[in-house]
PDB file of C-alpha atoms in Angstrom:
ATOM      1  CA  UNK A  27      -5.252  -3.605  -8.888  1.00 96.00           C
ATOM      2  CA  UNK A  28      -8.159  -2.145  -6.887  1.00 96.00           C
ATOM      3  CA  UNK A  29      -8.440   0.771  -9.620  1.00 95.00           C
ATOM      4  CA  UNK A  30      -8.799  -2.037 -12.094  1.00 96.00           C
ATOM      5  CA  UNK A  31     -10.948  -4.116 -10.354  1.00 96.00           C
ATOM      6  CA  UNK A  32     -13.465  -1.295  -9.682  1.00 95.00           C
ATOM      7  CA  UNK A  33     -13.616   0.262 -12.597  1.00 95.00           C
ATOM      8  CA  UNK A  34     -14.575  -2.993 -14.345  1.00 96.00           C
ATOM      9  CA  UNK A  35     -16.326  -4.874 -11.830  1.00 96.00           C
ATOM     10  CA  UNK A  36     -13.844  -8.123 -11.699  1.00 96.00           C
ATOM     11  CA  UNK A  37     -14.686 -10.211  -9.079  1.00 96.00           C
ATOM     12  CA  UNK A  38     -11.418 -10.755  -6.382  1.00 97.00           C
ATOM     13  CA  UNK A  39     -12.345 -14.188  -5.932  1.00 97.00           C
ATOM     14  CA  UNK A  40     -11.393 -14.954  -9.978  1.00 96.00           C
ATOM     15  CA  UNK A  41      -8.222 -17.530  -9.570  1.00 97.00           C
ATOM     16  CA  UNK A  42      -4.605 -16.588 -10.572  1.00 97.00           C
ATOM     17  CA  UNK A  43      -2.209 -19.436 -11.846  1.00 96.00           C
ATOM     18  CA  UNK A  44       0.963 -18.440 -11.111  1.00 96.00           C
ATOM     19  CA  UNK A  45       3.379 -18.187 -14.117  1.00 93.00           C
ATOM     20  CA  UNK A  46       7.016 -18.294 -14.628  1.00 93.00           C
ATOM     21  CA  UNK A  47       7.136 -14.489 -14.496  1.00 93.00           C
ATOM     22  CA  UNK A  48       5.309 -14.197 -11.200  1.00 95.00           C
ATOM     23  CA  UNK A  49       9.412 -15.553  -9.916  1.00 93.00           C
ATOM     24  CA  UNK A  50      11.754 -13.251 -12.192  1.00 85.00           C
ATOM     25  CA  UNK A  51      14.194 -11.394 -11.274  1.00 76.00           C
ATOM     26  CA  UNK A  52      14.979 -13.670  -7.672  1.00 76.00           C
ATOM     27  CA  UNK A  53      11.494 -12.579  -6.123  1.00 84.00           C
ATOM     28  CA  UNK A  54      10.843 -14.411  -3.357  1.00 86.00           C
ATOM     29  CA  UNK A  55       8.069 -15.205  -1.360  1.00 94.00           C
ATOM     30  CA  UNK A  56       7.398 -15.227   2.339  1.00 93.00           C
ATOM     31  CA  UNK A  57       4.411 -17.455   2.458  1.00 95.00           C
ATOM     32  CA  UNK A  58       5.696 -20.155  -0.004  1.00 95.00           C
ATOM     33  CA  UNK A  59       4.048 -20.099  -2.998  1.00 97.00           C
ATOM     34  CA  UNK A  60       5.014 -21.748  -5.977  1.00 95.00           C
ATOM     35  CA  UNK A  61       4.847 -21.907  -9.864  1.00 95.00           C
ATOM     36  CA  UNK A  62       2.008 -23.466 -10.672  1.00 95.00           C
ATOM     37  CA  UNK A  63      -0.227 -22.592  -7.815  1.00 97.00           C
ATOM     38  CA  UNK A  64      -3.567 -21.118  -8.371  1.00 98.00           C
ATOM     39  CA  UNK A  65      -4.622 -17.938  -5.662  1.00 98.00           C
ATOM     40  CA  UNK A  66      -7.834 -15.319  -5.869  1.00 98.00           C
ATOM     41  CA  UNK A  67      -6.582 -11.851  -6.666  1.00 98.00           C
ATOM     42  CA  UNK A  68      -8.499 -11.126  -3.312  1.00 98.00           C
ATOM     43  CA  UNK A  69      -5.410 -13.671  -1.336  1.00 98.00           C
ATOM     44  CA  UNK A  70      -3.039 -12.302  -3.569  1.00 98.00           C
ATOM     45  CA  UNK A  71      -3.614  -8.570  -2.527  1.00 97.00           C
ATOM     46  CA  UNK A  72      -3.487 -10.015   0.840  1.00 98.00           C
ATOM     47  CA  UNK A  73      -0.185 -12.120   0.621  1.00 97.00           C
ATOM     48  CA  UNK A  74       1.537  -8.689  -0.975  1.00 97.00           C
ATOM     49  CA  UNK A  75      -0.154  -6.246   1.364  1.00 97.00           C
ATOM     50  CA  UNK A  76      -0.031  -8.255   5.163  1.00 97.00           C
ATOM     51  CA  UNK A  77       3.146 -10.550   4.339  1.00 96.00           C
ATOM     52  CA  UNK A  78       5.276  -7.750   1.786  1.00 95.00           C
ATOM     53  CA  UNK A  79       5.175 -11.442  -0.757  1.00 96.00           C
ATOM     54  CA  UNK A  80       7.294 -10.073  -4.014  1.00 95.00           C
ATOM     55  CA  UNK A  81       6.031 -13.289  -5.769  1.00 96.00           C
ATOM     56  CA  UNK A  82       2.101 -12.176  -5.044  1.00 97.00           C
ATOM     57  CA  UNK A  83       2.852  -8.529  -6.388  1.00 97.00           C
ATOM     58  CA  UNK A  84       4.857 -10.139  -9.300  1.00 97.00           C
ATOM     59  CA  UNK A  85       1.360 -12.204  -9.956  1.00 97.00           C
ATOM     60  CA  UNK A  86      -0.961  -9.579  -9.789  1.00 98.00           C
ATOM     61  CA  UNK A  87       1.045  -7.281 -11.835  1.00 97.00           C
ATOM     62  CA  UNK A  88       1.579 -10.452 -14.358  1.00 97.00           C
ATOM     63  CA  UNK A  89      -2.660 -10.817 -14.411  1.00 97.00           C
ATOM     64  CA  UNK A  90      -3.549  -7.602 -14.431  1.00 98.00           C
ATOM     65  CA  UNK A  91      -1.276  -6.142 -16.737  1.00 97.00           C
ATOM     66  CA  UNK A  92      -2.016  -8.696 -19.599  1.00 97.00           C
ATOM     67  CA  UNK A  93      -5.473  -7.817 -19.568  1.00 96.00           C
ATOM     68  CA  UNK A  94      -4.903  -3.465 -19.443  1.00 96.00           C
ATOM     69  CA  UNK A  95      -4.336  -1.570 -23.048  1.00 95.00           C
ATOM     70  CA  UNK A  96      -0.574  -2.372 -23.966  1.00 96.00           C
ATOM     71  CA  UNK A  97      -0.127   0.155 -26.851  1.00 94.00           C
ATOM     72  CA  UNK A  98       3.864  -0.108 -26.459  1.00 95.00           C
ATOM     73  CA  UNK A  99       3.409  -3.716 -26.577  1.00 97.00           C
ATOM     74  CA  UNK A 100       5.388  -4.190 -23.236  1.00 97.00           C
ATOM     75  CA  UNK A 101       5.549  -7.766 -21.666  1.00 96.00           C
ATOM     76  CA  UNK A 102       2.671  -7.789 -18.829  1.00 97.00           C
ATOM     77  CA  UNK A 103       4.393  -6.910 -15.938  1.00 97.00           C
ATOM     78  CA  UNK A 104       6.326  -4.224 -17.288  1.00 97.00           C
ATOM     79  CA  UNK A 105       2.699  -2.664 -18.763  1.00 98.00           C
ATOM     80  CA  UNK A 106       1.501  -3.145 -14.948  1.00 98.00           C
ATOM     81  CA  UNK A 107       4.703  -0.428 -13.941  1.00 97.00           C
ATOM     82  CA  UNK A 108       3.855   1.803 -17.017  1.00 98.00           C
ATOM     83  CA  UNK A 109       0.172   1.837 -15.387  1.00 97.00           C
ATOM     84  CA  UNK A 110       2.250   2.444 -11.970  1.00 98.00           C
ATOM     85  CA  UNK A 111       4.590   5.288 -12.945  1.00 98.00           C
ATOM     86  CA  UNK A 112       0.919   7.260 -15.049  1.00 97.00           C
ATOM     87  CA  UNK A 113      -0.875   6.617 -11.767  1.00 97.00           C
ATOM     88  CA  UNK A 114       2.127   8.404  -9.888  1.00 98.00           C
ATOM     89  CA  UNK A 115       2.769  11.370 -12.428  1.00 98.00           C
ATOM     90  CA  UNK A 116      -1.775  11.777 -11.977  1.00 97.00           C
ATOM     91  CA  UNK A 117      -1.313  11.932  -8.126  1.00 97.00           C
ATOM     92  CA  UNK A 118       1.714  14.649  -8.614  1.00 97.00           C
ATOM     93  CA  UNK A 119       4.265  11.810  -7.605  1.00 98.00           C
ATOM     94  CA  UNK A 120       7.014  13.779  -8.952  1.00 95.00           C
ATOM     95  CA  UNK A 121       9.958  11.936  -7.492  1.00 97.00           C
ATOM     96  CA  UNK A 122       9.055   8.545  -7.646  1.00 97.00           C
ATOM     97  CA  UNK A 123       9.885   5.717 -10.345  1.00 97.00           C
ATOM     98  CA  UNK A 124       8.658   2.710 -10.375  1.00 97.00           C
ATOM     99  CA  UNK A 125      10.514  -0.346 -12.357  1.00 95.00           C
ATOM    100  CA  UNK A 126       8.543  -2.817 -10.790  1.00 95.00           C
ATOM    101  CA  UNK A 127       6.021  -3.998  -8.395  1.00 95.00           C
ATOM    102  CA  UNK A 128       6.997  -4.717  -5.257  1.00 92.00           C
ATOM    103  CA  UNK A 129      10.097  -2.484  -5.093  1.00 90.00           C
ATOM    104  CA  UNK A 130      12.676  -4.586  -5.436  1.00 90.00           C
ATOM    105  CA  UNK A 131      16.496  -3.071  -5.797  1.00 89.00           C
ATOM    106  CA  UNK A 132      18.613  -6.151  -6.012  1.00 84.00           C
ATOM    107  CA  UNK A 133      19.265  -5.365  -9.361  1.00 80.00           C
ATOM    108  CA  UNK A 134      22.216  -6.003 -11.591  1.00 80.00           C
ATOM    109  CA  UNK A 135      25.446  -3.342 -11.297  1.00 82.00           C
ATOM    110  CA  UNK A 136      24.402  -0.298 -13.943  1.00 83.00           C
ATOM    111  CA  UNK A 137      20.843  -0.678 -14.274  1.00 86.00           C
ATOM    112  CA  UNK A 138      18.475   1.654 -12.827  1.00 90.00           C
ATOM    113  CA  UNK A 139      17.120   1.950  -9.039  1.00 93.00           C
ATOM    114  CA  UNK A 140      13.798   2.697  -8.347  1.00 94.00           C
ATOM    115  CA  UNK A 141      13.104   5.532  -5.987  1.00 95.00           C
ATOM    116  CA  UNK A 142      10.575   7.637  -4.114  1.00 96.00           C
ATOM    117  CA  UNK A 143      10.294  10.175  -1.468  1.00 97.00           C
ATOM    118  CA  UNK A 144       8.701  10.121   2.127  1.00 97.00           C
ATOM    119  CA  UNK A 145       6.358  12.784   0.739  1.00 96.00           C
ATOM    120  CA  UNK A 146       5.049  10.889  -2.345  1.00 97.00           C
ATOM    121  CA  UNK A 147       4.555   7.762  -0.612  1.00 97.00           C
ATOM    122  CA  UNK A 148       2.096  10.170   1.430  1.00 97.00           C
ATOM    123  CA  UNK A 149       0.438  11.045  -1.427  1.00 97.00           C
ATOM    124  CA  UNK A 150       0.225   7.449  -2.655  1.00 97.00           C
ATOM    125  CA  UNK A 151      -1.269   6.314   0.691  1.00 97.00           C
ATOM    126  CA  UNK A 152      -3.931   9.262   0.894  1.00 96.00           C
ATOM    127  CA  UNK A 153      -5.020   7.623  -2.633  1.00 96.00           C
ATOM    128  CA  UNK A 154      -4.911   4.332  -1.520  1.00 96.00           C
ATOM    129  CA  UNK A 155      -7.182   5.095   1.705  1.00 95.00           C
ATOM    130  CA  UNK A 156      -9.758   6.721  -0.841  1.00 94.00           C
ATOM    131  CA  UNK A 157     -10.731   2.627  -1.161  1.00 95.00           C
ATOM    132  CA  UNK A 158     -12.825   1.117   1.677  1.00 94.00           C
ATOM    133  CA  UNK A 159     -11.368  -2.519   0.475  1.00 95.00           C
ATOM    134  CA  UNK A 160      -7.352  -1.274   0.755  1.00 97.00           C
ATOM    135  CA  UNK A 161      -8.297  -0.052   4.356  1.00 96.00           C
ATOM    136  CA  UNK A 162     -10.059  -3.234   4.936  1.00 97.00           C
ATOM    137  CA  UNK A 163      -6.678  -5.281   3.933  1.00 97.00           C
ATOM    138  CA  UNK A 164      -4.361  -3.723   5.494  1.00 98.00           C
ATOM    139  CA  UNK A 165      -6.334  -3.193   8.828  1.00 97.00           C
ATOM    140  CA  UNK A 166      -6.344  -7.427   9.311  1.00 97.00           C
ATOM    141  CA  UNK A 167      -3.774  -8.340  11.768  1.00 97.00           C
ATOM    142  CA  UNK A 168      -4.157 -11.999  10.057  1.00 97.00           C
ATOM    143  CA  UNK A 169      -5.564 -13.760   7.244  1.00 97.00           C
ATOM    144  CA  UNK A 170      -6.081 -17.293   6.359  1.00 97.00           C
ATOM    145  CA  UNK A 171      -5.689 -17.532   2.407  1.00 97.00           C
ATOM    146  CA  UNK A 172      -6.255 -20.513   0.158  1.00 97.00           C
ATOM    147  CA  UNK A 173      -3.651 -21.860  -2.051  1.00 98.00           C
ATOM    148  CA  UNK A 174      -4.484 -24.283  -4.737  1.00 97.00           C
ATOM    149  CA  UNK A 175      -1.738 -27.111  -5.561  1.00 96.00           C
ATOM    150  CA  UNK A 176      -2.411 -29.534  -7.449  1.00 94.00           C
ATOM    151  CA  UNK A 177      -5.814 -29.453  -7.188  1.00 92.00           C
ATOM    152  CA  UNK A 178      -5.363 -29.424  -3.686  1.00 97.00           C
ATOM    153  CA  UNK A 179      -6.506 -26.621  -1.290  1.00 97.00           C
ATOM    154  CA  UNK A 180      -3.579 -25.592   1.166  1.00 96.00           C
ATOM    155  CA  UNK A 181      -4.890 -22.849   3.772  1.00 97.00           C
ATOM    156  CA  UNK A 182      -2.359 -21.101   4.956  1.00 97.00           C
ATOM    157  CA  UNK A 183      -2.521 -18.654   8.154  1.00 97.00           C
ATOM    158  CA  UNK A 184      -0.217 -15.080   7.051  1.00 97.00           C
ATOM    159  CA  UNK A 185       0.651 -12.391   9.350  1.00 97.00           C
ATOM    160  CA  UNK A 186       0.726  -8.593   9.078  1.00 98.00           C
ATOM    161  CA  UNK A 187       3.850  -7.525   9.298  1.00 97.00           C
ATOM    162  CA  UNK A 188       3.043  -4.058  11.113  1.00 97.00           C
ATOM    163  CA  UNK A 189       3.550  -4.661  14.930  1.00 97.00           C
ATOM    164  CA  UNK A 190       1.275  -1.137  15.379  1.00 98.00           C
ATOM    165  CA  UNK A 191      -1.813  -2.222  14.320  1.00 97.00           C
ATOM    166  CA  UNK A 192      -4.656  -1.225  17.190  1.00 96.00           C
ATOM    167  CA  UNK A 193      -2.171   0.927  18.710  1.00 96.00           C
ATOM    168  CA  UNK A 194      -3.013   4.718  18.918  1.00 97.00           C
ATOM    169  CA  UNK A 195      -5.913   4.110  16.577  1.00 96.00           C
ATOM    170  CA  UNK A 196      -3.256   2.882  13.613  1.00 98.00           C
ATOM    171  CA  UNK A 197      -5.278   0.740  11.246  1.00 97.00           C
ATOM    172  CA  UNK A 198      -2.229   0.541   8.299  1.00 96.00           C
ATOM    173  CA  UNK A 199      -0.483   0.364   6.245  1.00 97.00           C
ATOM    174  CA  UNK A 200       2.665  -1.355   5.265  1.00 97.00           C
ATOM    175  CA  UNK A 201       6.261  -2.219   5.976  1.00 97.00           C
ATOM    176  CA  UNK A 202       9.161  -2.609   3.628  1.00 95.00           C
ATOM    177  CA  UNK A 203      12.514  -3.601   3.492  1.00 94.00           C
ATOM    178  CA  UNK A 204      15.436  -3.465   1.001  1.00 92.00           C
ATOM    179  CA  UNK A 205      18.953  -3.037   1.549  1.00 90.00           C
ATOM    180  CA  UNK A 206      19.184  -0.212  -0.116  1.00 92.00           C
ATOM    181  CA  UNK A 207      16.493   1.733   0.998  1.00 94.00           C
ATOM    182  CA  UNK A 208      16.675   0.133   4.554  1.00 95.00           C
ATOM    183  CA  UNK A 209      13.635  -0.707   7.419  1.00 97.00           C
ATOM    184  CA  UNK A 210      10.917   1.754   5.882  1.00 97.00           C
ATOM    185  CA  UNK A 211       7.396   1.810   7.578  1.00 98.00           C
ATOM    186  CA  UNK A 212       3.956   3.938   6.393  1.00 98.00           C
ATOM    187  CA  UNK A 213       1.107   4.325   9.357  1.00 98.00           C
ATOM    188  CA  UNK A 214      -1.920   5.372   9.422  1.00 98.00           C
ATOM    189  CA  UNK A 215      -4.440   6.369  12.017  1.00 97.00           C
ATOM    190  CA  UNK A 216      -7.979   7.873  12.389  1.00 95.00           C
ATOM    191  CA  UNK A 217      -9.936   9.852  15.260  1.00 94.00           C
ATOM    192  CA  UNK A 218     -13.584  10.264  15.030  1.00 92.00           C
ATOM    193  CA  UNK A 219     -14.707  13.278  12.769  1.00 91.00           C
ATOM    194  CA  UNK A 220     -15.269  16.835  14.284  1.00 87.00           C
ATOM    195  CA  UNK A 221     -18.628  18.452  13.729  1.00 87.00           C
ATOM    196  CA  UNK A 222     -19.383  21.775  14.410  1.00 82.00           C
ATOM    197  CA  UNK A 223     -22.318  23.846  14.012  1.00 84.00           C
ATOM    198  CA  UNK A 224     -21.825  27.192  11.174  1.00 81.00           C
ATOM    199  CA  UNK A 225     -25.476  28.672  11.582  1.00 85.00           C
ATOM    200  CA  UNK A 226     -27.585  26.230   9.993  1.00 88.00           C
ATOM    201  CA  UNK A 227     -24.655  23.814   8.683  1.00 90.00           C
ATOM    202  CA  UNK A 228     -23.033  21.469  10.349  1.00 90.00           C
ATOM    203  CA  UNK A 229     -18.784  20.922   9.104  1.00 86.00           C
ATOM    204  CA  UNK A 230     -18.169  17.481   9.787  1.00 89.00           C
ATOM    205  CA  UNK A 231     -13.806  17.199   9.460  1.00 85.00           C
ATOM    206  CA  UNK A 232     -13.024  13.606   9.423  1.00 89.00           C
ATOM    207  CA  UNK A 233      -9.016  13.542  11.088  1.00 92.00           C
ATOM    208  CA  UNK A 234      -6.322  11.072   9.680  1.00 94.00           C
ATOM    209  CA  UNK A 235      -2.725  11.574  10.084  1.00 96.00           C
ATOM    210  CA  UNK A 236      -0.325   9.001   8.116  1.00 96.00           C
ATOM    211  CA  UNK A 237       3.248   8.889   9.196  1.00 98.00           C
ATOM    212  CA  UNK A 238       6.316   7.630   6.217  1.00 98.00           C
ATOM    213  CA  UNK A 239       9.728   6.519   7.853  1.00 97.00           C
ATOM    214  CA  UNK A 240      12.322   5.541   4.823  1.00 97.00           C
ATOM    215  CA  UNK A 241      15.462   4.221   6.117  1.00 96.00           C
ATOM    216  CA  UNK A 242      14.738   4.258  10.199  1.00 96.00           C
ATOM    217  CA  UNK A 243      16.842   2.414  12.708  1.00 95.00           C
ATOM    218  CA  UNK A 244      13.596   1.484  14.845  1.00 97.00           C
ATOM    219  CA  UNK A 245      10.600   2.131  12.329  1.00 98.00           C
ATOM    220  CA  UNK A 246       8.433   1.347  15.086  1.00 98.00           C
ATOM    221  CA  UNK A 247       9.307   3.003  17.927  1.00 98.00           C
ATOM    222  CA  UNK A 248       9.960   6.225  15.522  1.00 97.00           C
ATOM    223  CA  UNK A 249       6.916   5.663  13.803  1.00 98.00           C
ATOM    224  CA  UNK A 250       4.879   5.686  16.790  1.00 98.00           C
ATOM    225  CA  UNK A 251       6.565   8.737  18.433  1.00 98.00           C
ATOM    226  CA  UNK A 252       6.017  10.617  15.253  1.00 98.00           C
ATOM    227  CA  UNK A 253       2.383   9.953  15.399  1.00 98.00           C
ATOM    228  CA  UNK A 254       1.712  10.673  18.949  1.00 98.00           C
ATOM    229  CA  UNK A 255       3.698  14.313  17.446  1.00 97.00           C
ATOM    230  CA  UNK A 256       1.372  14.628  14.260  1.00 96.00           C
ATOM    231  CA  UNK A 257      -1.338  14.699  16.886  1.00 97.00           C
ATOM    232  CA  UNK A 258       0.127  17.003  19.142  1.00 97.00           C
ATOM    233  CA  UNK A 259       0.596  19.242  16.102  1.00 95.00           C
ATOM    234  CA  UNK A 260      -2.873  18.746  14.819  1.00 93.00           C
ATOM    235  CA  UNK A 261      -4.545  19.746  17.933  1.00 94.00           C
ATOM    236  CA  UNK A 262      -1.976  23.076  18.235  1.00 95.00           C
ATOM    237  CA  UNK A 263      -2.989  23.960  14.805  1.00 91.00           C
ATOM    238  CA  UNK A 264      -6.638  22.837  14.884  1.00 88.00           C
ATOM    239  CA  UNK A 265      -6.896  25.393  18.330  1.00 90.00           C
ATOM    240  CA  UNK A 266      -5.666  27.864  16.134  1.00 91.00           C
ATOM    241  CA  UNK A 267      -8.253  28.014  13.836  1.00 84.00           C
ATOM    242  CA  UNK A 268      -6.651  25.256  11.390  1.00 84.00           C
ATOM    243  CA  UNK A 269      -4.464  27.950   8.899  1.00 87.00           C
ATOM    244  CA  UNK A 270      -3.474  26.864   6.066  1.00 84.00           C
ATOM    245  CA  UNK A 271      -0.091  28.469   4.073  1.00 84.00           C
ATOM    246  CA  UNK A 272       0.251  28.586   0.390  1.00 81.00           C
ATOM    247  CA  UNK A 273       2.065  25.389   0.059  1.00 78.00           C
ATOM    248  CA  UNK A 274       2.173  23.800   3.414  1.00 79.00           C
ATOM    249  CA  UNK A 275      -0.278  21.001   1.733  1.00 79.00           C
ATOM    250  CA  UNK A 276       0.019  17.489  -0.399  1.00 76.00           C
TER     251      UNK A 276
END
C-alpha cells in the first residue's frame, strides 16, 4: 500500500468504505469494524499493522487493488496478492506465497496454505524499513483512529500488539498468530550509526538487526534473547574487521 501510495502521490487521509469483501473468508476484526464503515487508508494501515485487524488488510487490499492494472482480470483483492507474490519474487522471496493479505490459513480442507520462511520475512522487513512512514507505524505503541458510522465519527483508542517496543532500542515490527503457523513475532532495533575516518572520508555504517521467530513458545522472551545475541554477534564480527563470506548475506 505504501509502494502505491508513493509512487502516485495518494493522500492516506482519502476515506475507505468498507465493502462486503473487506469480511470474506471469516476475517475478523479486533477493533470492531463493520460493513459499511468509512476509515482513511492512513487508520487502516494502522488497524492492520498495531492491532494484526484481518478486516483492515482485507480493505486495503479491496481499495487498492481495484485501482492497480488487473490484466488477468482478477477480483480486487486477489489482484492486491498477485501485486504481493511479484513484490516477493522482486525482493528474491523465493519461498513465500501469498493467497491473501493478512495471512490467514483457516482455509477449507484441500485448498492451498500460504507459506513463508523466517529468512524471507527478513527480507520483506529490510524492504519495508526502506519507508520512513512503515517505521513511523509500527514504532506507535498506540493510536487513536477515526471510524465513520453512519455519518458518525467513532474514535477508537488501538494498541500495538508488540509488548517490546522501547525495549533494547526495538522500534517494530509485528506479531502474528495462526494456528497453523503458531505465535510468530518480527523485531527490529537500531543503534546509532558508526563513523569512522578513511583518510579524507568519513564511512558512516548505520546498525539494525531484525530478529523473525515463526512458531515460538514465548515469542517474546525468545525474541528478545535473540536480539541481545544478534548484538553480541555484531560487535564479535564488527571487531573483526566486519568479513563478509560469499553467501552469508540476504
Amino acid at each position: 500500500v505504501l509502494d502505491w501510495s508513493n509512487l502516485h502521490t495518494v493522500d492516506l487521509s482519502e476515506q475507505v468504505p468498507l465493502s462486503n469483501a473487506a469480511f470474506n473468508n471469516g476475517a475478523s476484526s479486533s477493533v470492531g469494524l463493520m460493513p459499511g464503515d468509512s476509515v482513511s487508508l492512513r487508520d487502516l494501515m494502522y488497524c492492520a499493522l498495531l492491532a494484526s485487524d484481518n478486516v483492515a488488510a482485507n480493505a486495503l487490499a479491496d481499495h487498492v487493488g481495484s485501482r492497480i492494472p488487473n490484466p488477468d482480470g482478477l477480483d480486487s483483492i486477489g489482484n492486491f496478492v498477485a501485486q504481493m507474490n511479484a513484490l516477493a519474487r522482486s525482493l528474491f522471496m523465493k519461498r513465500a506465497l501469498f493467497l491473501n493479505p493478512s495471512g490467514m490459513d483457516n482455509l477449507p480442507k484441500g485448498q492451498a496454505l500460504p507459506y513463508s520462511t523466517a529468512e524471507d520475512i527478513a527480507r520483506l522487513t529490510r524492504h519495508a524499513y526502506d519507508d520512513a512512514a512503515f517505521k513511523f507505524y509500527v514504532a506507535q505503541k498506540t493510536r487513536a483512529i477515526h471510524v465513520l458510522r453512519n455519518g458518525v465519527d467513532n474514535p477508537i483508542e488501538i494498541k500495538n500488539t508488540n509488548e517490546l517496543l522501547d525495549q533494547d532500542n526495538i522500534d517494530g515490527v509485528k506479531t502474528g498468530r495462526t494456528r497453523r503457523a503458531g505465535d510468530c513475532l518480527i523485531l527490529s532495533a537500531d543503534r546509532s550509526p558508526e563513523s569512522r575516518r578513511e583518510g579524507d572520508t568519513v564511512m558512516v555504517t548505520p546498525r539494525r538487526i531484525s530478529v523473525v521467530l515463526l512458531g515460538s513458545t514465548d515469542r517474546f522472551r525468545d525474541g528478545l534473547g535473540l536480539l541481545r545475541h544478534g548484538w553480541a554477534l555484531y560487535d564479535a564480527w564488527a571487531s573483526e574487521g566486519r568479513p563478509t563470506k560469499k553467501g552469508s548475506t540476504l
